[in-house]
Short mmCIF file of C-alpha atoms in Angstrom, two decimals:
data_model
loop_
_atom_site.label_atom_id
_atom_site.label_comp_id
_atom_site.label_asym_id
_atom_site.label_seq_id
_atom_site.Cartn_x
_atom_site.Cartn_y
_atom_site.Cartn_z
CA MET J 1 -34.73 0.23 5.70
CA ILE J 2 -32.32 -1.51 3.24
CA PHE J 3 -30.91 1.98 2.46
CA ARG J 4 -30.05 2.69 6.05
CA VAL J 5 -28.56 -0.79 6.78
CA LEU J 6 -26.32 -0.49 3.62
CA ARG J 7 -25.33 3.12 4.40
CA LEU J 8 -24.29 2.18 8.00
CA PHE J 9 -22.50 -0.97 6.56
CA LEU J 10 -20.40 1.05 4.04
CA GLY J 11 -19.81 3.82 6.59
CA ALA J 12 -18.44 1.12 9.01
CA VAL J 13 -16.28 -0.38 6.24
CA PHE J 14 -14.70 3.01 5.67
CA LEU J 15 -14.15 3.74 9.34
CA TYR J 16 -12.62 0.34 9.78
CA ALA J 17 -10.50 0.91 6.78
CA SER J 18 -9.28 4.34 7.97
CA TYR J 19 -8.40 3.36 11.47
CA ASP J 20 -4.93 1.36 10.96
CA LYS J 21 -3.81 3.69 8.18
CA VAL J 22 -4.37 6.82 10.18
CA LEU J 23 -2.30 5.31 12.98
CA ASN J 24 0.55 4.20 10.70
CA PRO J 25 1.32 6.63 8.15
CA GLU J 26 4.76 5.40 7.34
CA ALA J 27 3.58 1.90 6.83
CA PHE J 28 0.65 2.92 4.81
CA ALA J 29 3.09 5.22 2.48
CA LYS J 30 5.11 2.06 1.86
CA ALA J 31 1.81 0.25 0.71
CA VAL J 32 0.87 3.12 -1.49
CA TYR J 33 4.51 3.21 -2.96
CA ASN J 34 4.41 -0.62 -3.49
CA TYR J 35 1.43 -0.16 -5.81
CA GLN J 36 3.82 1.56 -8.26
CA ILE J 37 1.16 3.72 -9.87
CA LEU J 38 1.48 7.22 -8.46
CA PRO J 39 4.55 9.22 -9.06
CA ASP J 40 7.11 9.05 -6.04
CA VAL J 41 6.34 12.73 -5.23
CA ALA J 42 2.54 12.13 -4.86
CA VAL J 43 3.10 8.99 -2.60
CA ASN J 44 3.33 10.53 0.74
CA LEU J 45 0.65 13.15 0.25
CA ALA J 46 -1.91 10.49 -0.85
CA ALA J 47 -0.80 8.29 1.93
CA ILE J 48 -1.37 11.08 4.45
CA MET J 49 -4.71 12.29 3.22
CA LEU J 50 -6.48 9.25 2.00
CA PRO J 51 -7.17 7.66 5.43
CA TRP J 52 -8.54 10.88 6.65
CA LEU J 53 -10.96 11.22 3.62
CA GLU J 54 -12.09 7.61 4.41
CA LEU J 55 -12.56 8.60 8.00
CA LEU J 56 -14.80 11.71 7.01
CA LEU J 57 -16.79 9.53 4.49
CA GLY J 58 -17.43 6.87 7.19
CA VAL J 59 -18.63 9.54 9.55
CA CYS J 60 -20.86 11.07 6.80
CA LEU J 61 -22.39 7.56 5.83
CA VAL J 62 -23.02 6.56 9.35
CA VAL J 63 -24.38 9.83 10.70
CA GLY J 64 -26.27 10.33 7.55
CA VAL J 65 -25.09 13.79 6.39
CA TRP J 66 -23.80 15.17 3.09
CA LEU J 67 -24.79 11.90 1.45
CA PRO J 68 -24.77 13.20 -2.23
CA GLY J 69 -21.16 14.29 -1.85
CA ALA J 70 -20.19 11.20 0.41
CA THR J 71 -21.70 8.60 -1.85
CA LEU J 72 -20.21 10.11 -5.14
CA ILE J 73 -16.74 10.08 -3.45
CA SER J 74 -17.20 6.72 -2.05
CA THR J 75 -18.12 5.29 -5.45
CA GLY J 76 -15.10 7.18 -7.12
CA LEU J 77 -12.67 5.87 -4.42
CA MET J 78 -13.89 2.33 -4.85
CA THR J 79 -13.44 2.53 -8.64
CA VAL J 80 -10.02 3.70 -8.22
CA PHE J 81 -9.15 1.12 -5.69
CA ILE J 82 -10.37 -1.69 -7.86
CA GLY J 83 -8.72 -0.28 -10.86
CA ALA J 84 -5.26 -0.24 -8.98
CA LEU J 85 -5.67 -3.71 -7.58
CA ALA J 86 -6.81 -5.17 -10.93
CA PHE J 87 -4.02 -3.16 -12.82
CA ASN J 88 -1.23 -4.68 -10.55
CA LEU J 89 -2.80 -8.27 -10.74
CA MET J 90 -2.75 -8.11 -14.37
CA ARG J 91 0.90 -6.95 -14.61
CA GLY J 92 1.96 -9.78 -11.91
CA LEU J 93 3.13 -7.34 -9.31
CA ASP J 94 2.91 -8.93 -6.01
CA ILE J 95 1.56 -6.39 -3.78
CA HIS J 96 -0.04 -6.03 -0.36
CA CYS J 97 -3.53 -4.38 -0.58
CA GLY J 98 -3.12 -2.10 2.46
CA CYS J 99 -6.95 -2.02 2.49
CA PHE J 100 -7.55 -2.64 5.92
CA SER J 101 -4.35 -3.20 7.57
CA THR J 102 -0.92 -1.91 6.97
CA GLU J 103 0.67 -5.02 8.27
CA ALA J 104 2.03 -7.36 5.66
CA THR J 105 0.20 -10.18 7.57
CA GLU J 106 -2.84 -9.51 5.49
CA GLY J 107 -1.32 -11.38 2.58
CA PRO J 108 -0.87 -10.39 -0.98
CA ALA J 109 -3.82 -9.13 -2.71
CA ASP J 110 -5.59 -11.51 -5.11
CA LEU J 111 -8.74 -12.01 -7.05
CA TRP J 112 -10.75 -12.18 -3.92
CA THR J 113 -9.50 -8.76 -2.85
CA VAL J 114 -10.86 -7.29 -6.12
CA LEU J 115 -14.16 -9.24 -5.74
CA ARG J 116 -14.63 -8.04 -2.27
CA ASP J 117 -14.00 -4.43 -3.26
CA ALA J 118 -16.40 -5.01 -6.15
CA GLY J 119 -18.99 -5.92 -3.50
CA PHE J 120 -18.40 -2.59 -1.77
CA LEU J 121 -18.42 -0.73 -4.97
CA ALA J 122 -21.82 -2.30 -5.81
CA VAL J 123 -23.23 -1.19 -2.40
CA SER J 124 -21.76 2.34 -3.03
CA VAL J 125 -23.23 2.66 -6.52
CA TRP J 126 -26.74 1.63 -5.16
CA LEU J 127 -26.54 4.15 -2.39
CA THR J 128 -25.46 6.83 -4.86
CA LEU J 129 -28.38 6.06 -7.19
CA GLU J 130 -30.83 5.94 -4.19
CA VAL J 131 -29.54 9.63 -3.09
CA PHE J 132 -29.62 10.95 -6.53
CA PHE J 133 -32.74 9.50 -8.07
CA PHE J 134 -34.93 7.78 -5.66
CA ARG J 135 -34.72 9.81 -2.49
CA ARG J 136 -36.37 12.90 -1.42
CA ARG J 137 -35.02 15.99 -3.09
CA PRO J 138 -33.09 18.46 -1.00
CA SER J 139 -35.82 20.95 -1.31
CA ASP J 140 -38.20 18.56 0.55
CA ARG J 141 -35.70 18.24 3.26
CA SER J 142 -36.00 21.89 4.50
CA LYS J 143 -39.78 21.39 4.50
CA ALA J 144 -39.60 18.31 6.51
CA GLY J 145 -37.35 20.01 8.84
CA THR J 146 -35.40 16.93 9.65
CA ALA J 147 -31.82 15.72 9.10
CA ALA J 148 -31.01 13.65 6.23
CA VAL J 149 -31.12 10.51 8.44
CA ARG J 150 -33.31 7.96 6.71
CA MET X 12 -37.80 18.08 -11.24
CA ILE X 13 -34.97 19.15 -13.50
CA GLN X 14 -34.31 22.10 -11.16
CA ASP X 15 -34.11 19.71 -8.31
CA GLY X 16 -31.72 17.55 -9.96
CA LYS X 17 -29.53 20.60 -10.75
CA VAL X 18 -29.74 21.65 -7.09
CA LEU X 19 -28.80 18.13 -5.87
CA PHE X 20 -25.88 18.01 -8.32
CA LYS X 21 -24.56 21.42 -7.13
CA GLN X 22 -24.92 20.40 -3.40
CA ALA X 23 -22.95 17.18 -4.08
CA LEU X 24 -20.13 19.21 -5.78
CA ARG X 25 -20.03 21.53 -2.79
CA GLN X 26 -19.82 18.60 -0.47
CA ILE X 27 -17.16 16.95 -2.46
CA PHE X 28 -14.89 19.94 -2.37
CA ALA X 29 -15.70 20.43 1.34
CA LEU X 30 -14.92 16.89 2.17
CA VAL X 31 -11.67 16.68 0.09
CA GLY X 32 -10.58 20.11 1.46
CA LEU X 33 -11.37 19.09 5.05
CA ALA X 34 -9.58 15.86 4.62
CA LEU X 35 -6.50 17.58 3.22
CA LEU X 36 -6.38 19.99 6.15
CA LEU X 37 -7.05 17.69 8.80
CA SER X 38 -4.48 15.20 7.46
CA VAL X 39 -1.88 17.56 6.78
CA GLY X 40 -2.36 19.22 10.16
CA VAL X 41 -2.35 16.19 12.06
CA ASN X 42 0.74 14.90 10.23
CA LEU X 43 2.63 18.16 11.28
CA TRP X 44 1.59 17.70 14.79
CA ARG X 45 2.23 14.07 15.46
CA SER X 46 5.52 12.85 16.27
CA ASP X 47 5.50 10.04 13.76
CA GLY X 48 4.47 12.36 10.85
CA ILE X 49 5.95 11.69 7.45
CA PRO X 50 7.35 14.33 5.05
CA LEU X 51 4.84 15.60 2.48
CA VAL X 52 7.11 14.70 -0.30
CA GLY X 53 9.09 11.58 0.45
CA ASP X 54 12.31 10.28 -1.00
CA TRP X 55 11.48 7.00 -2.55
CA SER X 56 14.84 6.52 -4.31
CA ALA X 57 16.59 3.15 -3.84
CA ASP X 58 19.39 4.76 -1.84
CA ALA X 59 16.88 6.16 0.52
CA ARG X 60 14.70 2.96 0.70
CA PHE X 61 17.45 0.70 1.30
CA SER X 62 19.43 2.42 3.94
CA ASP X 63 20.58 1.21 7.33
CA ASP X 64 19.45 2.94 10.68
CA ALA X 65 21.91 5.79 10.29
CA GLY X 66 20.45 6.59 6.87
CA GLU X 67 23.43 5.48 4.95
CA SER X 68 22.65 3.67 1.63
CA LEU X 69 23.33 -0.10 1.56
CA VAL X 70 22.67 -0.40 -2.23
CA VAL X 71 25.51 -1.92 -4.12
CA SER X 72 25.71 -1.67 -8.03
CA LEU X 73 25.58 -4.56 -10.34
CA GLU X 74 29.01 -3.44 -11.77
CA GLU X 75 30.60 -3.52 -8.25
CA VAL X 76 29.12 -6.82 -7.18
CA ARG X 77 30.03 -8.38 -10.49
CA GLY X 78 33.68 -7.42 -9.69
CA LEU X 79 33.50 -8.75 -6.23
CA PHE X 80 31.91 -12.03 -7.64
CA GLU X 81 34.70 -12.52 -10.25
CA ARG X 82 37.32 -12.10 -7.55
CA GLY X 83 35.43 -14.47 -5.15
CA ASP X 84 35.11 -11.80 -2.67
CA VAL X 85 31.48 -11.78 -2.10
CA LEU X 86 28.88 -14.09 -0.40
CA PHE X 87 25.34 -13.71 -1.87
CA VAL X 88 22.67 -14.35 0.55
CA ASP X 89 19.07 -14.99 -0.86
CA ALA X 90 16.45 -13.62 1.24
CA ARG X 91 13.46 -15.28 -0.57
CA PRO X 92 11.60 -18.57 0.67
CA GLU X 93 13.51 -21.79 0.07
CA SER X 94 11.01 -22.87 -2.68
CA GLN X 95 11.91 -19.92 -4.80
CA TYR X 96 15.61 -20.45 -4.01
CA ASP X 97 15.33 -24.01 -5.31
CA GLU X 98 13.89 -22.86 -8.61
CA GLY X 99 17.10 -20.84 -9.31
CA HIS X 100 19.55 -18.41 -7.49
CA ILE X 101 22.75 -16.57 -7.97
CA GLN X 102 25.63 -19.02 -8.15
CA GLY X 103 27.06 -19.87 -4.69
CA ALA X 104 24.38 -17.96 -2.98
CA LEU X 105 23.30 -19.07 0.48
CA ASN X 106 19.61 -19.23 1.23
CA LEU X 107 18.52 -17.33 4.31
CA PRO X 108 14.71 -16.82 4.15
CA PHE X 109 14.00 -13.65 5.98
CA GLN X 110 10.71 -14.95 7.45
CA GLU X 111 12.69 -17.55 9.11
CA ALA X 112 16.16 -15.75 9.56
CA ASP X 113 16.48 -16.62 13.09
CA GLY X 114 16.39 -20.48 12.46
CA TYR X 115 18.39 -20.29 9.45
CA PHE X 116 21.13 -17.85 10.90
CA MET X 117 22.80 -20.37 13.27
CA ASP X 118 23.64 -22.75 10.49
CA ALA X 119 24.93 -20.00 8.23
CA ALA X 120 26.80 -17.98 10.93
CA ASP X 121 30.31 -19.38 10.10
CA ARG X 122 30.19 -18.76 6.43
CA LEU X 123 28.78 -15.46 6.96
CA SER X 124 31.46 -14.29 9.51
CA ALA X 125 34.13 -15.78 7.09
CA ALA X 126 32.92 -13.77 4.08
CA GLY X 127 34.58 -10.57 3.02
CA ALA X 128 31.45 -8.79 1.76
CA ILE X 129 27.79 -9.98 2.17
CA VAL X 130 25.21 -8.95 -0.51
CA THR X 131 21.58 -9.86 -0.07
CA TYR X 132 18.93 -9.93 -2.71
CA CYS X 133 15.70 -10.89 -3.42
CA ASP X 134 13.29 -10.29 -6.40
CA GLY X 135 11.45 -7.27 -7.55
CA GLU X 136 12.16 -3.63 -7.48
CA THR X 137 9.93 -3.11 -4.34
CA CYS X 138 10.93 -6.31 -2.62
CA ASP X 139 11.82 -5.56 1.00
CA LEU X 140 13.14 -9.01 2.12
CA SER X 141 16.73 -8.25 1.08
CA HIS X 142 16.68 -4.98 3.02
CA ASP X 143 15.18 -6.60 6.06
CA LEU X 144 17.59 -9.44 6.02
CA ALA X 145 20.54 -6.88 5.57
CA LEU X 146 19.52 -5.03 8.64
CA PHE X 147 19.10 -8.34 10.53
CA LEU X 148 22.57 -9.35 9.56
CA LYS X 149 23.99 -6.05 10.63
CA ASP X 150 22.20 -6.44 14.03
CA MET X 151 23.98 -9.67 14.32
CA GLY X 152 27.19 -8.17 14.00
CA MET X 153 28.03 -8.76 10.34
CA GLU X 154 30.06 -5.89 8.63
CA ASN X 155 30.04 -4.89 5.00
CA VAL X 156 26.50 -6.03 4.38
CA ARG X 157 25.12 -4.60 1.19
CA VAL X 158 21.87 -4.91 -1.02
CA LEU X 159 21.55 -5.61 -4.68
CA VAL X 160 18.33 -4.14 -5.61
CA ASN X 161 16.02 -6.39 -7.54
CA GLY X 162 18.89 -8.72 -7.36
CA TRP X 163 17.54 -11.98 -8.92
CA THR X 164 16.20 -10.14 -11.79
CA VAL X 165 19.12 -7.92 -12.74
CA TRP X 166 21.56 -10.79 -12.25
CA GLN X 167 19.82 -13.01 -14.75
CA GLU X 168 19.30 -10.03 -17.13
CA ALA X 169 23.00 -9.48 -17.21
CA GLY X 170 23.49 -13.17 -18.09
CA LEU X 171 25.66 -13.89 -14.96
CA PRO X 172 26.12 -17.25 -13.52
CA THR X 173 23.09 -18.91 -11.80
CA GLU X 174 22.35 -22.34 -10.47
CA GLY X 175 19.41 -24.53 -9.39
CA GLY X 176 16.17 -25.05 -11.15
CA ASN X 177 16.48 -26.30 -14.69
#
């Protein structure tokens, strides 16, 4: 039950996060550039691809398919996001998060942004552990004949 | 049990490759197809980032602007909020915070029109305020508007005259 609720929650977070970025590639590319972490040549490709990866992750988590892959990517992504935010906070770069909106109205990223993302990471890690260690093995699934929805 | 773990891990790897591959294909495909798609490799040089609507660079070099300043041929416009302007700014600079540009513009219009060259600046390599303000001033009919990228920092580092603050 908790597993299901958290899976739906994290899926919804990814879907919501992808929405504005998919719609505004140019603004999101600017947000990625402003992080000043990726080399210039990689900025656009990352900005083009990331929202769609988030969208696919959101769909997997909400529907409950490909959970081993989806939870691992989600945990990896959240780790990278937190690292990038924390790195820029520490070096004092005033950046916009670009997490849920490409509009600057979201305000500059701060410690709360990192804590919020840390919360998402905790959920993601928990789901990953559940999928890999406490849930039914893939071999069980074929026997049960049901989808991975739990 | 160990066998199961291996199977699960292999399954996860396959799914990761599939998801990343699918995201790549979908995103690049949609980007090509949509009208507001962006180039796969962008030009993030200062000249490209700080350009006008026609794509011409607005960037002015420190050397050039320093010459203009010494001849008294330039009006600096500080695009940052008033609080930051008060803490220190380029000597003789006018404050026109971009966020409230409409309100400040009327008061500054005469000085702006009389200026030979207008150079906007803010602080930070990626700060957009100076660029946004330059475009706004051009829209308002000002000519010869340029941007000094990362202006407040490079001006101070060059030891050029400032005022305000301590």
